[in-house]
mmCIF file of the C-alpha atoms, coordinates in Angstrom:
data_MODEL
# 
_entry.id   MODEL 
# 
loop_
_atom_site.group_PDB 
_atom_site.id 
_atom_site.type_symbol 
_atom_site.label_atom_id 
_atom_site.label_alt_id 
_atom_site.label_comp_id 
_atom_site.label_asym_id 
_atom_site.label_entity_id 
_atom_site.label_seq_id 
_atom_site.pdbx_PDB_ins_code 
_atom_site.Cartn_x 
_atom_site.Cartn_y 
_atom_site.Cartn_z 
_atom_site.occupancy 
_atom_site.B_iso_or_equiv 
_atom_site.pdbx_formal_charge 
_atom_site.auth_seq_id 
_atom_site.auth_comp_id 
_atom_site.auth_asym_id 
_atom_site.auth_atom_id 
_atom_site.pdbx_PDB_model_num 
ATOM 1   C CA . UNK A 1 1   ? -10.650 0.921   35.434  1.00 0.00 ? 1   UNK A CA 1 
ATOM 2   C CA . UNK A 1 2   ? -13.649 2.427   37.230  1.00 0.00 ? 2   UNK A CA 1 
ATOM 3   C CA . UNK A 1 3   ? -14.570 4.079   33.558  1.00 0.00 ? 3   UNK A CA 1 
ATOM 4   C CA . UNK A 1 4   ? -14.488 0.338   32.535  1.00 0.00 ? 4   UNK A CA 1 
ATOM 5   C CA . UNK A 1 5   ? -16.643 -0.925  35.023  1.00 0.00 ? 5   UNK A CA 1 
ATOM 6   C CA . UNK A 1 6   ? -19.437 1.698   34.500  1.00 0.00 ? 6   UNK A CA 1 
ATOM 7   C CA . UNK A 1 7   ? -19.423 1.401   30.815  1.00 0.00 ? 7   UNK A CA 1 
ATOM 8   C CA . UNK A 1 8   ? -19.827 -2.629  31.451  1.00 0.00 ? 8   UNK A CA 1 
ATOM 9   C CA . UNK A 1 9   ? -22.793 -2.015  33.685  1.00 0.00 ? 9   UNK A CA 1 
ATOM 10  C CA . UNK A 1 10  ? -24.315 0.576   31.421  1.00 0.00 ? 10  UNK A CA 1 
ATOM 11  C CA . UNK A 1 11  ? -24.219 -2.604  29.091  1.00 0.00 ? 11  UNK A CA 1 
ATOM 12  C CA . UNK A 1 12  ? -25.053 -5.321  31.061  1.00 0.00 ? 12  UNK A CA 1 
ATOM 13  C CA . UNK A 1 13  ? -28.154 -2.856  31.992  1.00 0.00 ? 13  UNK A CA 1 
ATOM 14  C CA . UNK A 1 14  ? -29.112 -1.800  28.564  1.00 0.00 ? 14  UNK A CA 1 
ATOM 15  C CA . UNK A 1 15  ? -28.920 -5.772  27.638  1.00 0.00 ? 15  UNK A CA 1 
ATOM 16  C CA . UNK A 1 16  ? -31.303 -6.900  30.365  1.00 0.00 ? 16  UNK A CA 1 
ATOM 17  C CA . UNK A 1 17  ? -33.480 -4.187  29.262  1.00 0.00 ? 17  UNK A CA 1 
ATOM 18  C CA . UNK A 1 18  ? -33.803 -5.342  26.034  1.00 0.00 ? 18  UNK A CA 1 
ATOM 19  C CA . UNK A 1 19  ? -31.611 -2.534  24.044  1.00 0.00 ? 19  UNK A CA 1 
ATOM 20  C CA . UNK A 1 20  ? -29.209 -3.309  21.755  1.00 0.00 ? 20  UNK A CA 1 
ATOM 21  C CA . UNK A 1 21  ? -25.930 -1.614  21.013  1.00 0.00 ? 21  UNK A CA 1 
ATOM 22  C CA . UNK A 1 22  ? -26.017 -2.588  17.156  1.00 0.00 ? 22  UNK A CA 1 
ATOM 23  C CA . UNK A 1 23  ? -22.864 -1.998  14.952  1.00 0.00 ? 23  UNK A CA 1 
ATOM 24  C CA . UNK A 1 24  ? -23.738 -0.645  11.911  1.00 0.00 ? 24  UNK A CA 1 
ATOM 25  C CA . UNK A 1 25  ? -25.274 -3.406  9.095   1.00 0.00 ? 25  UNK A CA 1 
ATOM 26  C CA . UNK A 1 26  ? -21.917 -3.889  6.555   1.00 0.00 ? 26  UNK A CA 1 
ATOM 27  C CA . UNK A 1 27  ? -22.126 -3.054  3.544   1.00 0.00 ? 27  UNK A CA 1 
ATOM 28  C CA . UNK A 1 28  ? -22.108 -5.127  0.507   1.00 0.00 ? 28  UNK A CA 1 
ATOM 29  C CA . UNK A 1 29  ? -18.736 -5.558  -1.183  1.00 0.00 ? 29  UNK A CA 1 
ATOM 30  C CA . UNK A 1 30  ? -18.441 -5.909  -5.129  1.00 0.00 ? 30  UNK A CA 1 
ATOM 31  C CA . UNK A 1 31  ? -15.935 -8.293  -5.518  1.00 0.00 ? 31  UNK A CA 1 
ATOM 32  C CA . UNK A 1 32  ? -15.380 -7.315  -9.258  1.00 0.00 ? 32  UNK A CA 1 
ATOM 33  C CA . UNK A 1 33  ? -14.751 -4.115  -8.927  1.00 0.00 ? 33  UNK A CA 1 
ATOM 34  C CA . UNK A 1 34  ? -12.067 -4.850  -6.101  1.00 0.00 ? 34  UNK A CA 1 
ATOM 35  C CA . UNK A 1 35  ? -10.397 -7.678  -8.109  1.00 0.00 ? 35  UNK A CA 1 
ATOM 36  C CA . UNK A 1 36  ? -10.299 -5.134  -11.090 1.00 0.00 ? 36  UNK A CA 1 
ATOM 37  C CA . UNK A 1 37  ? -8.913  -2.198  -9.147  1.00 0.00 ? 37  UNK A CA 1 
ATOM 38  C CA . UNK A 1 38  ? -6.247  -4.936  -7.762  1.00 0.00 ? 38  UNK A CA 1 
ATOM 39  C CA . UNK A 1 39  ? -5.070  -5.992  -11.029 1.00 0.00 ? 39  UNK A CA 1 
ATOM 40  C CA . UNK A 1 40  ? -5.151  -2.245  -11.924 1.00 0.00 ? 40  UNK A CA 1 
ATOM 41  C CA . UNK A 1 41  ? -2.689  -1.680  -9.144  1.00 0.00 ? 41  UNK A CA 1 
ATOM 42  C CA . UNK A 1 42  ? 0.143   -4.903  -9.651  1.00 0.00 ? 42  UNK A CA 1 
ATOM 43  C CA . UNK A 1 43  ? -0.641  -3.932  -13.611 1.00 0.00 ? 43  UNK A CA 1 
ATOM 44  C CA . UNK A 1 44  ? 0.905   -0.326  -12.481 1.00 0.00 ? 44  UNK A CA 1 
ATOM 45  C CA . UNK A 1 45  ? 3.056   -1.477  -9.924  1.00 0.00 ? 45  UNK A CA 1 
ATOM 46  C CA . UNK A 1 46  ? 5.134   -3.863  -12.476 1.00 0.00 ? 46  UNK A CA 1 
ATOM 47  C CA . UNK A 1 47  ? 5.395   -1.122  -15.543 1.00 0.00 ? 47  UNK A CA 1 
ATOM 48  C CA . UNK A 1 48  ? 6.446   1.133   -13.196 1.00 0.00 ? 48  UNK A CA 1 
ATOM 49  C CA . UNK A 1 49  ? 8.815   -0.619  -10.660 1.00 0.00 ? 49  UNK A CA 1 
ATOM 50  C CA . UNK A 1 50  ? 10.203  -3.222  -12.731 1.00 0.00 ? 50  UNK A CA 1 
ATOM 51  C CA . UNK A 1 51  ? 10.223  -2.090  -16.345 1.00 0.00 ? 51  UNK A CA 1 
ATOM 52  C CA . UNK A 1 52  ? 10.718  1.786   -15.314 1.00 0.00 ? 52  UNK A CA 1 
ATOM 53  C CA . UNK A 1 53  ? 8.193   2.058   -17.983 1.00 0.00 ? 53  UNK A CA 1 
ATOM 54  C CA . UNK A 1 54  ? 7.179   5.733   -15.757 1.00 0.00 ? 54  UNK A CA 1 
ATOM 55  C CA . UNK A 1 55  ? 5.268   7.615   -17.968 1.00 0.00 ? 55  UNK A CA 1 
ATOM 56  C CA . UNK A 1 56  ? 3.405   5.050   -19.613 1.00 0.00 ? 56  UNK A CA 1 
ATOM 57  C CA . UNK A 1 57  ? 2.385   3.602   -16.304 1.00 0.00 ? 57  UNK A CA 1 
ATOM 58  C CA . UNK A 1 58  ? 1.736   6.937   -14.975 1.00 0.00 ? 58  UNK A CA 1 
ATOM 59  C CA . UNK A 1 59  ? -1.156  6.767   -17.366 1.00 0.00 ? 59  UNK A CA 1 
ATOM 60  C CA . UNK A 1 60  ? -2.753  4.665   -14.464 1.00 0.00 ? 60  UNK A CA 1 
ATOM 61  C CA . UNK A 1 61  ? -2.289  7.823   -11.942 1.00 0.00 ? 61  UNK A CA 1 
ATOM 62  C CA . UNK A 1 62  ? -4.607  10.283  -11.421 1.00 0.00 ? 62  UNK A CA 1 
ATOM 63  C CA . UNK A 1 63  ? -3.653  14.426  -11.807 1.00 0.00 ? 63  UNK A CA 1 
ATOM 64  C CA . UNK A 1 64  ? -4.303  14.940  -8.735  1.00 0.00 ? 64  UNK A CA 1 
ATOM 65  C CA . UNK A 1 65  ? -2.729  11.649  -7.092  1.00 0.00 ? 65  UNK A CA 1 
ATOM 66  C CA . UNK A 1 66  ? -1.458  12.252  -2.760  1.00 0.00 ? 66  UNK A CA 1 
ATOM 67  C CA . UNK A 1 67  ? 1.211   10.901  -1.478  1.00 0.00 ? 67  UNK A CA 1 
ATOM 68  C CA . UNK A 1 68  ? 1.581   9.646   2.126   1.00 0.00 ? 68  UNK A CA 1 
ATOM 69  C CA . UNK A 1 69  ? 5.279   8.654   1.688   1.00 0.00 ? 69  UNK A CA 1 
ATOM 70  C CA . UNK A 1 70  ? 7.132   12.103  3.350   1.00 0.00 ? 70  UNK A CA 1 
ATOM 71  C CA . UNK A 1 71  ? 10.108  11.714  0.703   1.00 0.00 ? 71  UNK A CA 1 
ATOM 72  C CA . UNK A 1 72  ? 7.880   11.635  -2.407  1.00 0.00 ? 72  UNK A CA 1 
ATOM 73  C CA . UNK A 1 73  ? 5.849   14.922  -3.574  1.00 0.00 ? 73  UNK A CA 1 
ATOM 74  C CA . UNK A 1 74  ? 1.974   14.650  -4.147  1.00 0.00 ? 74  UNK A CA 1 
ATOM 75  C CA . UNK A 1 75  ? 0.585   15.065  -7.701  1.00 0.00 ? 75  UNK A CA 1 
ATOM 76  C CA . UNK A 1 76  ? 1.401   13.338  -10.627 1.00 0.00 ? 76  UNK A CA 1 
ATOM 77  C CA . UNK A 1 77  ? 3.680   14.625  -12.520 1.00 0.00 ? 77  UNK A CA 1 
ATOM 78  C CA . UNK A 1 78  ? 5.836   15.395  -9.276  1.00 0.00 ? 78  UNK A CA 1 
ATOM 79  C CA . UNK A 1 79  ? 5.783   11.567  -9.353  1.00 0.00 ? 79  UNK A CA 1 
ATOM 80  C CA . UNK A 1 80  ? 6.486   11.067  -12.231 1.00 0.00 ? 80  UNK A CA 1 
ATOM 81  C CA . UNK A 1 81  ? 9.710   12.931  -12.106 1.00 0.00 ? 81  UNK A CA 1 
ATOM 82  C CA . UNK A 1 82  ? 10.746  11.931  -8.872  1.00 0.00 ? 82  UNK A CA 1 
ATOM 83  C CA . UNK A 1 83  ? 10.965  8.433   -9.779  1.00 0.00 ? 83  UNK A CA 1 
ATOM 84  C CA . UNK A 1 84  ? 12.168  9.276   -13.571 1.00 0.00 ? 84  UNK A CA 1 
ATOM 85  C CA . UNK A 1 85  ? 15.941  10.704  -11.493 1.00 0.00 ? 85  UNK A CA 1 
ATOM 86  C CA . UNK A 1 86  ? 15.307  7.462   -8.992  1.00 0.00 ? 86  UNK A CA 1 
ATOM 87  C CA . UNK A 1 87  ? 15.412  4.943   -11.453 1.00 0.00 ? 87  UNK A CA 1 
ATOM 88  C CA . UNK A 1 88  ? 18.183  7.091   -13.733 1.00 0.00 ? 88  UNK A CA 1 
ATOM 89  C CA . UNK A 1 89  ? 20.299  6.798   -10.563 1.00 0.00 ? 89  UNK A CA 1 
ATOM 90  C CA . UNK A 1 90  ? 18.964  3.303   -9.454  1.00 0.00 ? 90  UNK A CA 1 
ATOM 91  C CA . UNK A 1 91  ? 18.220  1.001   -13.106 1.00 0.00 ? 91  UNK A CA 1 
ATOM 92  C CA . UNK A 1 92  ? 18.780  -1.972  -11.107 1.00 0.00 ? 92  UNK A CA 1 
ATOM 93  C CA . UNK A 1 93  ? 15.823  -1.811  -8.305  1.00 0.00 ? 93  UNK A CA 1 
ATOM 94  C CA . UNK A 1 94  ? 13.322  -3.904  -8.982  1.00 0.00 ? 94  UNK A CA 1 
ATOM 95  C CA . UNK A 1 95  ? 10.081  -4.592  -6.593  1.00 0.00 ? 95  UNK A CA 1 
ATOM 96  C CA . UNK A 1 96  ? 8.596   -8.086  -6.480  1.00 0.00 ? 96  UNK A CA 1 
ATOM 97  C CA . UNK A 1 97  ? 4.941   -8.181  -5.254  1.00 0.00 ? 97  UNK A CA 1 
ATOM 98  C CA . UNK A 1 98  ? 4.563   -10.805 -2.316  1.00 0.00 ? 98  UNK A CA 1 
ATOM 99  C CA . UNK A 1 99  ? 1.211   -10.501 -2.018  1.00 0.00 ? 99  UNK A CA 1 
ATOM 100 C CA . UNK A 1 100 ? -2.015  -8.437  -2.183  1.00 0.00 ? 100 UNK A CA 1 
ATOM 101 C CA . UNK A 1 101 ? -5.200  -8.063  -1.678  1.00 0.00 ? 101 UNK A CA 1 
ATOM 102 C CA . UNK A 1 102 ? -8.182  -5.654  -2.157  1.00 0.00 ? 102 UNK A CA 1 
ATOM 103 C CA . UNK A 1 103 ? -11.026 -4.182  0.075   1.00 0.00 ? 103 UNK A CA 1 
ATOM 104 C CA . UNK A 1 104 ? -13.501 -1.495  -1.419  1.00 0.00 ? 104 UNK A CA 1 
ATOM 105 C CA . UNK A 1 105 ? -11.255 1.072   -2.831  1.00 0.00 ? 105 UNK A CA 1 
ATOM 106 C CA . UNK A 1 106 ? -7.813  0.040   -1.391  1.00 0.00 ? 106 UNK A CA 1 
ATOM 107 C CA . UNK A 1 107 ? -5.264  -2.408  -2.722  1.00 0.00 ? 107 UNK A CA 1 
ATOM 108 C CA . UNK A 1 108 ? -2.601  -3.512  -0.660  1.00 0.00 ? 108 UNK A CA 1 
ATOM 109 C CA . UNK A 1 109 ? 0.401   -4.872  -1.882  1.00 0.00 ? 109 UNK A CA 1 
ATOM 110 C CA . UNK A 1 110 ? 3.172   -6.457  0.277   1.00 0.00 ? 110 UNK A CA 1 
ATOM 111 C CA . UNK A 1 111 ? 6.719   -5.983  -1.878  1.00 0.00 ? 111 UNK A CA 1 
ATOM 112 C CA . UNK A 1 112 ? 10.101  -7.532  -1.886  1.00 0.00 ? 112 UNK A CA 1 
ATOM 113 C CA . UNK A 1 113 ? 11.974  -4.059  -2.883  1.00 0.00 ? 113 UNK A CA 1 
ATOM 114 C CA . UNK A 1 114 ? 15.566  -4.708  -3.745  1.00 0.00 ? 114 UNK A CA 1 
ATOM 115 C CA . UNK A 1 115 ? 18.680  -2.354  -5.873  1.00 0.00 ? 115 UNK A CA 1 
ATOM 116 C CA . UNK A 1 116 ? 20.740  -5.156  -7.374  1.00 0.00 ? 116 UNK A CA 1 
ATOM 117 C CA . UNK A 1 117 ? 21.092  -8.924  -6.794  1.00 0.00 ? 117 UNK A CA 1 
ATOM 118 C CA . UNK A 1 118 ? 23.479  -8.213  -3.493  1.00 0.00 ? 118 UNK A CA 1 
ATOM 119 C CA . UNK A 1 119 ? 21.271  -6.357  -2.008  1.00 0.00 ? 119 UNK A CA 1 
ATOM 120 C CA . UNK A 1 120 ? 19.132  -7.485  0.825   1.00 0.00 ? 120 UNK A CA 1 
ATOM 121 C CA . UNK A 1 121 ? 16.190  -5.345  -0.063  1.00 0.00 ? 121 UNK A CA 1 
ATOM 122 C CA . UNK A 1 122 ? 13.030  -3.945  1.927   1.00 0.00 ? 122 UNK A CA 1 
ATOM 123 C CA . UNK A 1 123 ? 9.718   -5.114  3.045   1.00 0.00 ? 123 UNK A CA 1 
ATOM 124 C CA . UNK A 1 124 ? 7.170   -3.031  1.714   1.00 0.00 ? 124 UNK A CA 1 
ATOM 125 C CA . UNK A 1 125 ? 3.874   -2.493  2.176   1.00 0.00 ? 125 UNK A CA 1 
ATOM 126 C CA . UNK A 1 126 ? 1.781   -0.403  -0.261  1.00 0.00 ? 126 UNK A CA 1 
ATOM 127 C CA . UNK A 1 127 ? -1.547  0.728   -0.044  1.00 0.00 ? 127 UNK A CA 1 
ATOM 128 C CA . UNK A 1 128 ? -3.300  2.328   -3.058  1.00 0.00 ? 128 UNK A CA 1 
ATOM 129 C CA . UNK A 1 129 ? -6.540  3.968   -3.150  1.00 0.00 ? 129 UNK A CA 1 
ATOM 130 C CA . UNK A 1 130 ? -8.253  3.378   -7.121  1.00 0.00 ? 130 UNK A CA 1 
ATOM 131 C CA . UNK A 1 131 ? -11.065 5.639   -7.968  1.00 0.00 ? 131 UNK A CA 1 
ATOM 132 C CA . UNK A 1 132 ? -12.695 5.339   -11.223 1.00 0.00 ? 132 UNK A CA 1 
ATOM 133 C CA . UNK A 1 133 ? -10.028 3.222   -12.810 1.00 0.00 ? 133 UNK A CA 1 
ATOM 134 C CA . UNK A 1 134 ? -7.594  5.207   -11.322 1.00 0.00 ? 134 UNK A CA 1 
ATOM 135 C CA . UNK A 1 135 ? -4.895  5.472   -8.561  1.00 0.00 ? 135 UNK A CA 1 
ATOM 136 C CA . UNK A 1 136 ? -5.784  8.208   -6.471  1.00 0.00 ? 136 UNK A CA 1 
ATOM 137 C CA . UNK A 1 137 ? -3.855  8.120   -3.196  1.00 0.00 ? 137 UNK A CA 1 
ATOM 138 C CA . UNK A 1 138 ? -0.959  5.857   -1.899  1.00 0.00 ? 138 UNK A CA 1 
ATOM 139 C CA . UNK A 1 139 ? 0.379   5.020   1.477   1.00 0.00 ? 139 UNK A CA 1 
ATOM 140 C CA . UNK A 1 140 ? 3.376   2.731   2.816   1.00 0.00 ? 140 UNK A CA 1 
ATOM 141 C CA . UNK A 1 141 ? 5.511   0.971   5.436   1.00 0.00 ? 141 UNK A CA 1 
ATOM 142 C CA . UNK A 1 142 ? 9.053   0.392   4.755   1.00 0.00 ? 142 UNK A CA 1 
ATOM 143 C CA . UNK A 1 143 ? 11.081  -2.230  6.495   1.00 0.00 ? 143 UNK A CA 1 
ATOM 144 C CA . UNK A 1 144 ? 14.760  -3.213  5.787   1.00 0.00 ? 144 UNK A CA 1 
ATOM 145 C CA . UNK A 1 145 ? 15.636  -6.399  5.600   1.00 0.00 ? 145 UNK A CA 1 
ATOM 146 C CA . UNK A 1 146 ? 17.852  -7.326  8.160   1.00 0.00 ? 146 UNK A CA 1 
ATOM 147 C CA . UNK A 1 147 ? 20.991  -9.722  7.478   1.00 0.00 ? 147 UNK A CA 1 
ATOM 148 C CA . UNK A 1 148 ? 19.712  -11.740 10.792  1.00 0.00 ? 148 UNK A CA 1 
ATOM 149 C CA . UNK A 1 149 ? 16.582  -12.376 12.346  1.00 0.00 ? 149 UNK A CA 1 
ATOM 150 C CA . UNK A 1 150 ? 15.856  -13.126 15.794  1.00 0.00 ? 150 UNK A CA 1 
ATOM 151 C CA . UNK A 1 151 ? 13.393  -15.819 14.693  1.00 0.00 ? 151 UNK A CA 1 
ATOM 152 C CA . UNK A 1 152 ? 13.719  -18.542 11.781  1.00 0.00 ? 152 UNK A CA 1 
ATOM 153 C CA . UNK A 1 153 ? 10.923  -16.593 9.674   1.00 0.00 ? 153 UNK A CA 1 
ATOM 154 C CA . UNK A 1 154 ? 10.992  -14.535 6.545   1.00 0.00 ? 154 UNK A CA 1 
ATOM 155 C CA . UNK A 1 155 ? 9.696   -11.280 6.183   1.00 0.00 ? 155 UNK A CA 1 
ATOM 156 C CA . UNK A 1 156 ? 7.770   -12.375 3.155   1.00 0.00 ? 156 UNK A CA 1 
# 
């Protein structure tokens, strides 16, 4: 608290002498580019997650992809074939995007994950970094979807 307090005076003091603790200026999105690496991504994310189409949406992955999920290997081709054995074991899962959204170089996409119609699924959310046209990096949050809630809301 007393670290608090001195910090606020420094403020208040640096304010009443005229200084300014400025955040630095933003910087100017391109709302193009975002929208196209977005539909880049849900492009991907359908050939690969829904129509198991792996290696022809793997075109959309870069050689030297990383992975930030700690099941999945980094690199593309160790990708490729780690989802080429899941969907072998697992031709029913299917991942319906929610929502998503783009800022800079990240797309995030939140995912209705499910393995056959009685399953309950997961909420997902993905995160994709696009350079140049392609997916570079990924990143997620898995949730299971409960069978009850504690509240009257979905998760999606």
């Amino acid at each position: 608290m007393r670290k608090f307090i001195l910090r606020f005076m420094l403020v208040v003091g640096l304010a009443a002498a005229g200084s300014t603790l400025a955040a630095p200026a933003p910087t100017a999105r391109n709302i193009a580019a975002e929208e196209a690496n977005r539909q880049r991504v849900v492009a991907f994310y359908d050939r690969f997650f829904n129509h198991h189409e792996v290696k022809e949406a793997a075109t959309f992955v870069a050689e030297n992809y990383r992975q930030h999920n700690p099941d999945v290997p980094d690199g593309k081709a160790p990708f490729v074939n780690y989802f080429t054995g899941f969907f072998r074991d697992n031709p029913h899962s299917r991942a319906r995007i929610v929502r998503s959204a783009a800022d800079g170089d990240l797309v995030w996409l939140q995912v209705h994950s499910t393995n056959g119609s009685q399953d309950r699924g997961q909420a997902v959310l993905d995160i994709f970094r696009v350079s140049n046209g392609m997916i570079v990096e990924h990143w997620d949050i898995i949730q299971n979807v409960p069978e009850q809630a504690a509240n009257n809301n979905t998760m999606f």
